[in-house]
CSV table of C-alpha atoms in Angstrom, one decimal:
chain,number,residue,atom,x,y,z
J,1311,MET,CA,90.8,128.5,170.1
J,1312,ARG,CA,94.4,128.0,169.4
J,1313,SER,CA,95.5,127.9,173.0
J,1314,ARG,CA,93.2,125.0,173.7
J,1315,THR,CA,95.0,122.9,171.3
J,1316,PRO,CA,95.6,119.5,173.6
J,1317,TRP,CA,99.5,119.2,173.9
J,1318,PRO,CA,99.2,115.3,173.5
J,1319,LEU,CA,97.5,115.7,169.7
J,1320,VAL,CA,100.5,118.1,168.8
J,1321,ALA,CA,103.1,115.7,170.1
J,1322,LEU,CA,101.5,112.7,168.4
J,1323,ALA,CA,101.0,114.9,165.1
J,1324,VAL,CA,104.7,116.2,165.3
J,1325,ALA,CA,105.7,112.1,165.7
J,1326,ALA,CA,104.2,111.7,162.6
J,1327,VAL,CA,105.6,114.7,160.9
J,1328,LEU,CA,108.7,113.1,161.5
J,1329,LEU,CA,108.0,109.6,160.7
J,1330,PHE,CA,107.7,111.3,156.9
J,1331,ALA,CA,110.8,114.1,157.4
J,1332,LEU,CA,113.5,112.2,158.9
J,1333,PRO,CA,114.0,109.4,156.2
J,1334,LEU,CA,114.2,112.1,153.7
J,1335,PHE,CA,116.5,114.1,155.6
J,1336,GLY,CA,118.2,110.6,155.9
J,1337,LEU,CA,118.6,110.2,152.5
J,1338,LEU,CA,119.8,114.1,151.8
J,1339,VAL,CA,122.5,113.3,154.1
J,1340,ARG,CA,123.5,110.3,152.6
J,1341,THR,CA,123.6,111.9,149.3
J,1342,PRO,CA,126.9,111.8,147.0
J,1343,TRP,CA,126.4,115.7,146.3
J,1344,SER,CA,130.0,116.0,144.5
J,1345,GLY,CA,129.0,113.5,142.2
J,1346,LEU,CA,126.0,113.0,141.7
J,1347,GLY,CA,126.2,114.4,138.2
J,1348,GLU,CA,128.3,111.3,137.0
J,1349,ILE,CA,126.2,109.0,138.7
J,1350,LEU,CA,123.1,110.4,137.0
J,1351,GLY,CA,124.9,110.3,133.7
J,1352,SER,CA,126.0,106.9,134.3
J,1353,GLU,CA,124.8,104.3,131.7
J,1354,VAL,CA,122.8,102.6,134.0
J,1355,ALA,CA,121.3,105.5,135.2
J,1356,ARG,CA,120.2,106.9,132.2
J,1357,ASP,CA,118.8,103.6,130.9
J,1358,ALA,CA,116.6,103.1,134.3
J,1359,LEU,CA,115.7,107.0,133.7
J,1360,TRP,CA,114.5,106.4,129.9
J,1361,LEU,CA,112.9,102.9,131.0
J,1362,SER,CA,110.8,104.6,133.5
J,1363,LEU,CA,109.5,107.2,131.3
J,1364,VAL,CA,108.5,104.9,128.8
J,1365,THR,CA,107.0,102.5,130.7
J,1366,SER,CA,105.1,104.7,133.4
J,1367,LEU,CA,104.0,107.0,130.3
J,1368,GLY,CA,102.9,103.5,128.6
J,1369,ALA,CA,100.7,102.3,131.5
J,1370,THR,CA,99.2,105.6,131.7
J,1371,ILE,CA,98.0,105.2,128.2
J,1372,VAL,CA,97.0,101.6,128.4
J,1373,ALA,CA,95.0,102.9,131.5
J,1374,LEU,CA,93.2,105.9,129.8
J,1375,ILE,CA,92.5,103.5,127.3
J,1376,LEU,CA,90.8,100.9,129.1
J,1377,GLY,CA,90.1,102.4,132.6
J,1378,LEU,CA,88.0,105.3,131.1
J,1379,PRO,CA,85.1,103.2,129.6
J,1380,LEU,CA,85.2,101.2,132.7
J,1381,ALA,CA,84.8,103.8,134.8
J,1382,TRP,CA,82.0,104.9,132.6
J,1383,LEU,CA,80.1,101.9,133.0
J,1384,LEU,CA,80.4,102.2,136.7
J,1385,ALA,CA,79.3,105.6,137.0
J,1386,ARG,CA,76.3,105.5,134.6
J,1387,ILE,CA,75.0,101.9,133.6
J,1388,GLU,CA,73.5,99.6,136.1
J,1389,PHE,CA,74.5,96.0,135.2
J,1390,PRO,CA,74.4,92.8,137.4
J,1391,GLY,CA,77.9,92.4,139.3
J,1392,ARG,CA,78.8,95.9,139.2
J,1393,ALA,CA,79.8,95.2,142.6
J,1394,LEU,CA,81.8,92.6,141.8
J,1395,VAL,CA,83.3,94.4,139.4
J,1396,ARG,CA,84.0,97.7,141.5
J,1397,GLY,CA,85.8,95.4,143.7
J,1398,LEU,CA,88.1,93.5,141.5
J,1399,VAL,CA,89.1,97.4,140.2
J,1400,LEU,CA,90.2,97.9,143.7
J,1401,LEU,CA,92.0,94.3,144.3
J,1402,PRO,CA,95.4,96.2,142.9
J,1403,LEU,CA,95.6,98.6,145.6
J,1404,VAL,CA,95.2,96.2,148.6
J,1405,LEU,CA,97.3,93.3,146.9
J,1406,PRO,CA,100.9,93.3,147.6
J,1407,PRO,CA,102.3,94.2,144.3
J,1408,VAL,CA,104.4,90.6,144.4
J,1409,VAL,CA,101.5,88.4,144.7
J,1410,GLY,CA,100.2,90.7,141.4
J,1411,GLY,CA,103.5,89.9,139.6
J,1412,ALA,CA,103.4,86.1,140.4
J,1413,ALA,CA,99.4,85.9,139.4
J,1414,LEU,CA,100.5,87.9,136.1
J,1415,LEU,CA,103.3,85.4,135.6
J,1416,PHE,CA,101.0,82.3,135.8
J,1417,THR,CA,98.3,84.3,133.5
J,1418,PHE,CA,100.6,85.7,131.0
J,1419,GLY,CA,103.9,84.0,131.1
J,1420,ARG,CA,104.7,81.4,128.1
J,1421,ARG,CA,102.8,78.7,130.3
J,1422,GLY,CA,100.1,80.9,131.1
J,1423,LEU,CA,96.6,80.8,130.9
J,1424,ILE,CA,96.5,83.6,128.5
J,1425,GLY,CA,100.3,83.6,127.6
J,1426,GLY,CA,100.7,80.3,126.2
J,1427,PRO,CA,98.0,81.2,123.5
J,1428,ILE,CA,99.6,84.8,123.0
J,1429,ASP,CA,103.0,83.1,122.5
J,1430,GLU,CA,101.4,80.3,119.8
J,1431,LEU,CA,99.7,82.9,118.0
J,1432,THR,CA,102.1,85.8,117.6
J,1433,GLY,CA,105.4,84.6,119.2
J,1434,LEU,CA,105.4,87.7,121.6
J,1435,VAL,CA,106.4,86.8,125.2
J,1436,LEU,CA,105.4,89.0,127.9
J,1437,PRO,CA,107.9,88.1,130.8
J,1438,PHE,CA,111.3,89.6,130.6
J,1439,SER,CA,110.2,92.4,128.2
J,1440,THR,CA,109.2,96.0,128.3
J,1441,TRP,CA,105.7,95.1,127.2
J,1442,GLY,CA,106.0,93.0,130.5
J,1443,ALA,CA,106.8,96.0,132.6
J,1444,VAL,CA,104.3,97.7,131.0
J,1445,LEU,CA,101.6,95.6,131.8
J,1446,ALA,CA,103.1,94.9,135.5
J,1447,ALA,CA,102.7,99.0,136.0
J,1448,THR,CA,99.3,99.1,134.6
J,1449,PHE,CA,97.6,96.5,136.7
J,1450,VAL,CA,98.8,98.2,139.8
J,1451,ALA,CA,98.0,101.7,138.4
J,1452,MET,CA,95.1,101.9,136.7
J,1453,PRO,CA,93.0,101.2,139.5
J,1454,PHE,CA,93.6,105.1,140.3
J,1455,LEU,CA,92.3,106.2,136.9
J,1456,VAL,CA,89.4,104.2,137.6
J,1457,ILE,CA,88.3,105.2,140.7
J,1458,THR,CA,89.1,108.9,140.5
J,1459,MET,CA,87.0,108.9,137.2
J,1460,GLU,CA,84.2,106.6,138.6
J,1461,GLY,CA,83.8,109.7,141.1
J,1462,ALA,CA,84.0,112.2,138.9
J,1463,LEU,CA,81.6,111.2,136.6
J,1464,ARG,CA,79.5,110.1,138.8
J,1465,ASN,CA,79.3,113.3,140.8
J,1466,LEU,CA,78.7,114.9,137.3
J,1467,ASP,CA,75.1,116.7,137.1
J,1468,THR,CA,73.7,114.7,134.2
J,1469,ARG,CA,71.3,117.7,133.3
J,1470,TYR,CA,74.0,119.4,131.5
J,1471,GLU,CA,74.5,116.4,128.8
J,1472,GLY,CA,70.9,116.5,128.7
J,1473,ALA,CA,70.4,119.8,128.1
J,1474,ALA,CA,73.1,119.5,125.3
J,1475,SER,CA,71.2,116.6,123.7
J,1476,THR,CA,67.6,118.3,123.6
J,1477,LEU,CA,69.7,121.3,121.9
J,1478,GLY,CA,70.4,118.7,119.2
J,1479,ALA,CA,74.0,117.4,120.1
J,1480,GLY,CA,74.8,113.7,119.3
J,1481,ARG,CA,76.1,111.6,121.6
J,1482,TRP,CA,79.7,112.0,120.2
J,1483,MET,CA,79.4,115.8,120.7
J,1484,VAL,CA,77.7,116.0,124.0
J,1485,LEU,CA,81.1,113.7,125.2
J,1486,ARG,CA,83.6,115.8,123.6
J,1487,ARG,CA,82.1,119.0,124.2
J,1488,VAL,CA,80.4,118.6,127.3
J,1489,THR,CA,81.1,115.4,129.4
J,1490,LEU,CA,85.0,115.6,129.2
J,1491,PRO,CA,85.5,119.5,129.9
J,1492,LEU,CA,83.4,119.3,133.1
J,1493,VAL,CA,85.6,115.8,134.2
J,1494,ALA,CA,88.7,117.3,132.9
J,1495,PRO,CA,90.4,118.2,136.3
J,1496,SER,CA,89.9,115.1,137.6
J,1497,LEU,CA,91.2,113.6,134.6
J,1498,ALA,CA,94.0,115.1,134.9
J,1499,ALA,CA,94.8,114.1,138.6
J,1500,GLY,CA,93.5,110.7,137.9
J,1501,LEU,CA,96.1,110.5,135.1
J,1502,VAL,CA,99.2,112.0,137.4
J,1503,LEU,CA,98.6,109.9,140.3
J,1504,THR,CA,98.1,106.6,137.9
J,1505,TRP,CA,101.2,107.7,136.2
J,1506,ALA,CA,103.4,108.3,139.7
J,1507,ARG,CA,101.9,104.7,141.0
J,1508,ALA,CA,103.3,103.3,137.7
J,1509,LEU,CA,106.4,105.3,137.9
J,1510,GLY,CA,106.8,103.6,141.3
J,1511,GLU,CA,106.5,100.0,140.7
J,1512,PHE,CA,108.6,97.3,141.7
J,1513,GLY,CA,107.4,94.4,143.2
J,1514,ALA,CA,104.9,93.0,140.3
J,1515,THR,CA,107.5,94.3,138.0
J,1516,ILE,CA,110.5,92.4,139.4
J,1517,THR,CA,108.2,89.2,139.9
J,1518,PHE,CA,106.9,89.3,136.2
J,1519,ALA,CA,109.1,90.8,134.2
J,1520,GLY,CA,112.5,90.3,136.1
J,1521,ASN,CA,115.5,92.6,136.2
J,1522,LEU,CA,117.4,93.5,132.6
J,1523,GLN,CA,119.0,97.1,132.4
J,1524,GLY,CA,117.7,98.8,129.4
J,1525,ARG,CA,114.6,95.7,129.1
J,1526,THR,CA,113.0,96.0,132.0
J,1527,GLN,CA,115.2,97.7,135.0
J,1528,THR,CA,113.2,100.7,135.6
J,1529,LEU,CA,114.1,103.2,138.4
J,1530,PRO,CA,113.3,101.3,141.3
J,1531,LEU,CA,114.7,97.9,140.4
J,1532,ALA,CA,117.8,100.0,139.6
J,1533,VAL,CA,117.6,101.6,142.9
J,1534,PHE,CA,116.9,97.7,144.6
J,1535,VAL,CA,119.9,96.4,142.7
J,1536,ALA,CA,122.5,99.3,143.2
J,1537,LEU,CA,122.1,99.3,147.3
J,1538,GLU,CA,123.7,95.6,147.1
J,1539,SER,CA,126.4,96.9,144.6
J,1540,ASP,CA,127.1,100.8,144.8
J,1541,ARG,CA,124.8,102.6,147.4
J,1542,ASP,CA,126.0,105.8,146.0
J,1543,VAL,CA,124.2,105.2,142.6
J,1544,ALA,CA,121.3,103.7,144.8
J,1545,VAL,CA,120.9,106.8,146.9
J,1546,ALA,CA,121.3,109.3,143.9
J,1547,LEU,CA,118.6,107.4,141.9
J,1548,SER,CA,116.4,107.4,144.9
J,1549,LEU,CA,117.0,111.3,145.3
J,1550,VAL,CA,115.5,111.6,141.5
J,1551,MET,CA,112.6,109.4,142.4
J,1552,VAL,CA,112.0,111.9,145.4
J,1553,ALA,CA,112.1,114.8,142.9
J,1554,ILE,CA,109.7,113.5,140.8
J,1555,SER,CA,107.3,112.5,143.7
J,1556,LEU,CA,107.5,116.2,145.4
J,1557,THR,CA,107.1,117.4,141.5
J,1558,VAL,CA,103.9,115.4,141.1
J,1559,LEU,CA,102.5,116.7,144.8
J,1560,VAL,CA,103.1,120.4,143.9
J,1561,ALA,CA,101.8,119.9,140.4
J,1562,LEU,CA,98.5,118.5,142.3
J,1563,ARG,CA,98.7,120.4,145.5
J,1564,HIS,CA,95.0,122.1,144.4
J,1565,ARG,CA,93.4,118.9,144.5
J,1566,TRP,CA,94.2,117.9,147.9
J,1567,TRP,CA,94.5,121.5,149.3
J,1568,GLY,CA,92.0,123.7,148.1
J,1569,ALA,CA,93.4,126.9,146.6
J,1570,SER,CA,95.8,127.7,149.6
Z,249,MET,CA,88.6,105.5,176.2
Z,250,ARG,CA,87.8,102.6,173.8
Z,251,ALA,CA,90.7,103.7,171.8
Z,252,LEU,CA,92.9,103.4,174.6
Z,253,ALA,CA,91.8,100.2,175.6
Z,254,ILE,CA,92.9,99.2,172.3
Z,255,VAL,CA,96.2,100.8,172.3
Z,256,ALA,CA,96.8,98.9,175.7
Z,257,ALA,CA,96.2,96.1,174.4
Z,258,VAL,CA,98.2,96.3,171.1
Z,259,ALA,CA,101.1,97.0,172.9
Z,260,SER,CA,100.7,94.3,175.3
Z,261,LEU,CA,100.6,91.9,172.3
Z,262,MET,CA,103.6,93.2,171.0
Z,263,ALA,CA,105.6,92.9,174.4
Z,264,GLY,CA,104.5,89.2,174.4
Z,265,CYS,CA,105.6,88.6,170.9
Z,266,GLY,CA,108.9,90.1,171.7
Z,267,GLN,CA,109.7,88.8,174.7
Z,268,GLY,CA,108.0,85.0,175.8
Z,269,ASP,CA,110.1,83.1,177.7
Z,270,LYS,CA,112.2,81.9,174.5
Z,271,SER,CA,115.0,84.1,173.5
Z,272,GLU,CA,115.3,84.7,169.7
Z,273,VAL,CA,118.3,84.2,167.6
Z,274,LEU,CA,118.4,85.9,164.7
Z,275,VAL,CA,120.1,84.1,161.9
Z,276,SER,CA,121.0,85.7,158.1
Z,277,ALA,CA,121.3,82.9,155.7
Z,278,ALA,CA,122.1,82.7,151.9
Z,279,ALA,CA,119.1,82.1,149.9
Z,280,SER,CA,120.5,78.8,148.8
Z,281,LEU,CA,120.5,77.6,152.3
Z,282,THR,CA,117.0,77.8,152.8
Z,283,ASP,CA,115.8,74.2,153.1
Z,284,ALA,CA,119.0,72.9,155.0
Z,285,PHE,CA,118.5,75.9,157.6
Z,286,ARG,CA,115.3,75.2,158.1
Z,287,GLU,CA,115.8,71.6,159.0
Z,288,ILE,CA,118.8,72.6,161.1
Z,289,GLU,CA,116.3,74.7,162.9
Z,290,THR,CA,114.2,72.2,164.0
Z,291,GLU,CA,116.9,69.8,165.4
Z,292,PHE,CA,118.2,73.0,167.0
Z,293,GLU,CA,115.3,73.8,168.8
Z,294,SER,CA,114.2,70.7,169.7
Z,295,ALA,CA,117.7,70.2,171.4
Z,296,HIS,CA,117.7,74.0,173.1
Z,297,PRO,CA,113.8,74.5,173.6
Z,298,ASP,CA,114.3,77.8,175.4
Z,299,LEU,CA,116.1,79.2,172.1
Z,300,ASP,CA,113.8,80.4,169.2
Z,301,ILE,CA,115.7,80.7,166.1
Z,302,VAL,CA,114.9,83.2,163.2
Z,303,LEU,CA,115.8,82.7,160.0
Z,304,ASN,CA,116.3,85.5,157.3
Z,305,PHE,CA,116.9,84.3,153.9
Z,306,ALA,CA,117.8,86.9,151.3
Z,307,GLY,CA,120.7,87.2,148.7
Z,308,SER,CA,123.7,87.3,150.5
Z,309,SER,CA,124.3,90.9,149.2
Z,310,THR,CA,121.2,92.3,150.6
Z,311,LEU,CA,121.9,90.4,154.3
Z,312,ARG,CA,125.5,92.2,154.1
Z,313,GLU,CA,124.2,95.8,153.5
Z,314,GLN,CA,121.7,94.9,156.4
Z,315,ILE,CA,124.1,94.0,158.8
Z,316,LEU,CA,126.4,96.7,157.6
Z,317,ALA,CA,123.5,99.0,158.3
Z,318,GLY,CA,123.0,97.5,162.2
Z,319,ALA,CA,120.4,95.5,161.7
Z,320,PRO,CA,120.4,93.3,165.1
Z,321,VAL,CA,121.7,89.8,163.3
Z,322,ASP,CA,123.2,87.5,165.3
Z,323,VAL,CA,124.6,85.0,162.9
Z,324,PHE,CA,125.7,85.4,159.2
Z,325,VAL,CA,126.1,82.9,156.6
Z,326,PRO,CA,126.6,84.2,153.1
Z,327,ALA,CA,127.1,82.2,150.1
Z,328,SER,CA,130.4,83.9,149.2
Z,329,GLU,CA,133.8,84.7,151.6
Z,330,SER,CA,134.2,87.9,149.7
Z,331,ILE,CA,130.5,89.0,151.2
Z,332,MET,CA,131.6,88.4,154.9
Z,333,GLN,CA,134.7,90.1,154.5
Z,334,PRO,CA,133.3,93.8,154.5
Z,335,VAL,CA,131.4,92.5,157.7
Z,336,VAL,CA,134.5,91.6,159.3
Z,337,ASP,CA,136.4,94.8,158.3
Z,338,ASP,CA,133.8,96.8,160.0
Z,339,GLY,CA,135.0,94.8,163.2
Z,340,LEU,CA,131.5,93.2,163.5
Z,341,VAL,CA,132.0,89.5,163.8
Z,342,GLY,CA,132.8,88.0,167.1
Z,343,ASP,CA,135.5,85.3,166.1
Z,344,SER,CA,136.8,84.7,162.4
Z,345,PRO,CA,134.6,83.1,160.2
Z,346,MET,CA,134.6,79.2,159.7
Z,347,VAL,CA,133.9,77.3,156.8
Z,348,LEU,CA,130.4,75.8,157.1
Z,349,ALA,CA,130.1,74.0,153.6
Z,350,ARG,CA,130.7,74.0,149.9
Z,351,ASN,CA,128.4,74.3,146.7
Z,352,ARG,CA,129.0,73.8,143.2
Z,353,LEU,CA,127.5,75.1,140.4
Z,354,ALA,CA,125.0,73.8,137.8
Z,355,ILE,CA,122.3,74.5,135.0
Z,356,ALA,CA,118.8,74.4,135.5
Z,357,VAL,CA,116.0,74.1,133.3
Z,358,PRO,CA,112.6,73.4,133.3
Z,359,ILE,CA,111.7,69.9,133.5
Z,360,GLY,CA,111.9,67.8,130.5
Z,361,ASN,CA,114.7,70.6,129.0
Z,362,PRO,CA,111.9,72.0,126.3
Z,363,ALA,CA,114.4,74.3,124.7
Z,364,LEU,CA,117.3,71.2,124.6
Z,365,VAL,CA,119.5,73.1,126.5
Z,366,THR,CA,123.2,71.0,126.6
Z,367,GLY,CA,125.5,73.3,128.4
Z,368,LEU,CA,127.3,76.6,129.0
Z,369,ASP,CA,127.4,77.4,125.2
Z,370,ASP,CA,123.6,77.6,124.8
Z,371,PHE,CA,124.0,80.8,127.2
Z,372,ALA,CA,125.0,82.7,124.3
Z,373,ASP,CA,122.0,82.1,122.3
Z,374,SER,CA,120.0,85.0,122.1
Z,375,ALA,CA,116.8,82.8,121.1
Z,376,LEU,CA,116.7,81.5,124.6
Z,377,LEU,CA,115.5,82.7,127.9
Z,378,ILE,CA,118.0,82.9,130.1
Z,379,GLY,CA,118.1,84.2,133.5
Z,380,LEU,CA,121.2,84.3,135.9
Z,381,CYS,CA,121.5,85.9,139.4
Z,382,ALA,CA,122.4,89.6,139.7
Z,383,PRO,CA,126.0,89.9,139.6
Z,384,ALA,CA,126.3,91.8,143.2
Z,385,VAL,CA,124.7,88.2,144.4
Z,386,PRO,CA,127.3,85.5,144.8
Z,387,CYS,CA,125.4,82.8,142.4
Z,388,GLY,CA,125.2,85.6,139.9
Z,389,GLU,CA,129.4,86.4,140.4
Z,390,PHE,CA,129.8,82.6,140.4
Z,391,ALA,CA,127.9,82.2,137.0
Z,392,ARG,CA,129.6,84.9,135.5
Z,393,ARG,CA,133.2,83.4,136.4
Z,394,ALA,CA,132.0,80.0,135.1
Z,395,LEU,CA,130.8,81.2,132.0
Z,396,ALA,CA,134.3,83.4,131.6
Z,397,ARG,CA,136.0,80.3,132.0
Z,398,ALA,CA,133.8,78.9,129.5
Z,399,GLY,CA,134.6,81.2,127.0
Z,400,VAL,CA,130.9,82.3,126.6
Z,401,VAL,CA,129.4,85.7,126.6
Z,402,ALA,CA,126.1,85.2,127.9
Z,403,GLU,CA,122.9,87.4,126.8
Z,404,PRO,CA,120.7,87.3,130.1
Z,405,ASP,CA,117.2,88.0,129.7
Z,406,THR,CA,116.7,89.0,133.6
Z,407,ASN,CA,119.3,89.5,136.3
Z,408,GLU,CA,117.3,87.8,139.6
Z,409,PRO,CA,118.0,89.5,142.9
Z,410,ASP,CA,118.6,86.0,144.6
Z,411,VAL,CA,118.9,82.4,143.3
Z,412,ARG,CA,115.3,81.4,144.5
Z,413,SER,CA,113.3,83.9,142.4
Z,414,LEU,CA,115.5,82.7,139.5
Z,415,LEU,CA,114.7,79.1,140.2
Z,416,THR,CA,111.0,79.9,140.7
Z,417,LYS,CA,110.8,81.5,137.1
Z,418,ILE,CA,113.1,78.3,135.5
Z,419,ALA,CA,110.3,75.8,137.1
Z,420,ALA,CA,107.7,78.0,136.0
Z,421,GLY,CA,109.0,77.3,132.8
Z,422,GLU,CA,109.3,81.3,131.9
Z,423,LEU,CA,112.9,80.8,131.7
Z,424,ASP,CA,114.8,78.4,129.3
Z,425,ALA,CA,117.9,78.1,131.7
Z,426,GLY,CA,119.5,79.8,134.2
Z,427,ILE,CA,122.8,79.0,136.4
Z,428,VAL,CA,122.0,77.8,140.3
Z,429,TYR,CA,123.7,75.9,142.5
Z,430,GLU,CA,124.1,71.8,142.6
Z,431,SER,CA,122.0,72.3,146.4
Z,432,ASP,CA,119.2,74.0,144.5
Z,433,LEU,CA,118.7,71.0,142.2
Z,434,VAL,CA,118.1,68.9,145.2
Z,435,ALA,CA,115.9,71.7,146.9
Z,436,GLY,CA,114.2,73.1,143.9
Z,437,GLY,CA,113.5,69.5,142.6
Z,438,ASP,CA,109.7,70.6,141.6
Z,439,GLY,CA,109.6,71.5,138.2
Z,440,ILE,CA,113.6,71.7,137.8
Z,441,THR,CA,115.9,69.4,135.6
Z,442,GLY,CA,119.8,69.9,136.3
Z,443,ILE,CA,122.7,69.6,134.1
Z,444,PRO,CA,125.9,69.7,135.5
Z,445,ILE,CA,128.6,71.5,134.7
Z,446,SER,CA,132.3,70.1,134.0
Z,447,ASP,CA,134.9,70.6,136.6
Z,448,GLU,CA,137.1,72.5,134.0
Z,449,PHE,CA,134.4,75.5,134.3
Z,450,ASN,CA,132.8,75.0,137.5
Z,451,VAL,CA,133.3,77.5,140.1
Z,452,ALA,CA,133.2,76.7,144.2
Z,453,ALA,CA,130.8,78.8,146.4
Z,454,THR,CA,132.2,78.7,150.0
Z,455,TYR,CA,129.5,79.4,152.5
Z,456,PRO,CA,131.2,80.8,155.9
Z,457,ILE,CA,129.6,81.4,159.2
Z,458,ALA,CA,130.1,83.9,162.0
Z,459,VAL,CA,128.5,85.4,165.0
Z,460,VAL,CA,128.0,89.0,164.7
Z,461,THR,CA,128.3,91.3,167.5
Z,462,ASN,CA,125.1,93.8,166.4
Z,463,GLY,CA,122.9,90.9,168.0
Z,464,ASP,CA,121.1,90.7,171.2
Z,465,SER,CA,121.6,86.7,171.5
Z,466,PRO,CA,125.6,86.1,171.9
Z,467,ASP,CA,125.1,83.1,173.8
Z,468,GLY,CA,122.7,81.5,171.3
Z,469,ALA,CA,124.3,82.5,168.2
Z,470,ALA,CA,127.5,80.7,170.0
Z,471,LEU,CA,125.1,77.8,170.2
Z,472,PHE,CA,124.0,78.0,166.7
Z,473,VAL,CA,127.4,78.4,165.1
Z,474,ALA,CA,128.5,75.2,167.4
Z,475,PHE,CA,125.2,73.0,166.4
Z,476,VAL,CA,125.9,73.3,162.9
Z,477,ALA,CA,129.2,71.7,162.8
Z,478,THR,CA,127.7,68.9,164.3
Z,479,ALA,CA,127.6,65.5,162.3
Z,480,GLN,CA,123.9,65.8,162.4
Z,481,SER,CA,123.8,69.2,160.8
Z,482,ARG,CA,126.4,68.1,158.3
Z,483,SER,CA,124.5,65.0,157.1
Z,484,ILE,CA,121.2,67.8,157.0
Z,485,LEU,CA,123.9,69.9,154.8
Z,486,ALA,CA,125.0,67.1,152.5
Z,487,ALA,CA,121.3,65.7,152.3
Z,488,ASN,CA,120.2,69.1,150.6
Z,489,GLY,CA,123.6,68.7,147.9
Z,490,PHE,CA,126.2,70.9,149.9
Z,491,THR,CA,129.7,69.3,150.7
Z,492,THR,CA,131.0,69.9,154.2
Z,493,PRO,CA,134.7,70.4,155.2
């Protein structure tokens, strides 16, 4: 069979691989290897790394708390408007993040629909705060958790849960001892995908939360700003993001390529 | 076969876009020039129907990096001579840049000035939500210089990538004050109130213009540079809050 692989197919596939590989190579060539340690130890880099960690993990936790129940409802309960809700969940995946950020600003900003009352009641102002960065990242990343978990819960054989109930397990017991262990691999994958998307978030963050070192300037924002002032810093930080992305891919390889 | 037909159709469409009967002149201009240059574009294109001006607005430093990385830009108009200099040093500029316009700084607040901002001193008030342009962008560099002259240690809540995104957040009422250009008070009129900065502290921005040799349309570029120096273009710039030499 191998000898009959049509060559145009191979040529196009090679072009596709190059499209992925060449930019990575370009980045590596431009990397200031000798000064890397110093750059990554600088205050800007450390602040951005720490803030990215905090906001991406924060967004993942919020996505878990809100997204898992939503996924369960979508998978298990017939309710009017379910298709509409599912569409809403998918929207942040399709929407340019900048648009999402603008929408968040007009909704959760001080003058916004929800942000105004929040400010009056609690004095909490979301834009230009770390909470705002978490909100922006949650908005763009939560769909990954909802979609992954909805699929997992839908494909689950409900007879296991039924059997557990028949044997006298309460609903909480069934959830904890049967349902969650069965979907655990999907949950892990969904959480990692959500976290990775939150980590890479740029457009909604800069539009809604602004850009301030130590408060809202996450790694992608730091890369964007550094590109105009210090390219070595930008390249070094980019390299960190590539390393993180590769780690995620290696961690998830079994999910996408079987056990090979 | 159908897939091939689609590929062919897309290819011919793309070819059509790039090479119509008009030749394109790519102009990279500072974000603060957005409104003035859109008007000049209209005037220029009616005077030169065979040329199509394509305007690329962004923070001047972003535009500079694009040009230094080889973007096929025909004309470059940053908001600072220091931004132009590396492009000149790299030998990417035809004739030496000439001064197109000048601008000054002003404080912008949301309409009605809800936070009762009175001057540069308020930029040290951590209770206010303050925005500046990022230090790498001319408006950010000049704003910091003006604040230093006034002896104010500012506490910005955000460093925006260009002056237009700063204006948007002020006009939305999400920031209490920011430092922008005087011309922005004309341009961003909606939702913005201006507070002048005294001559003592103010910083003048100079907009140099030059033909970039990266470009594909050197003749069109030369025509455009000549056009912006005409009285017609100057009056557009003046109407948009710039002073012209």
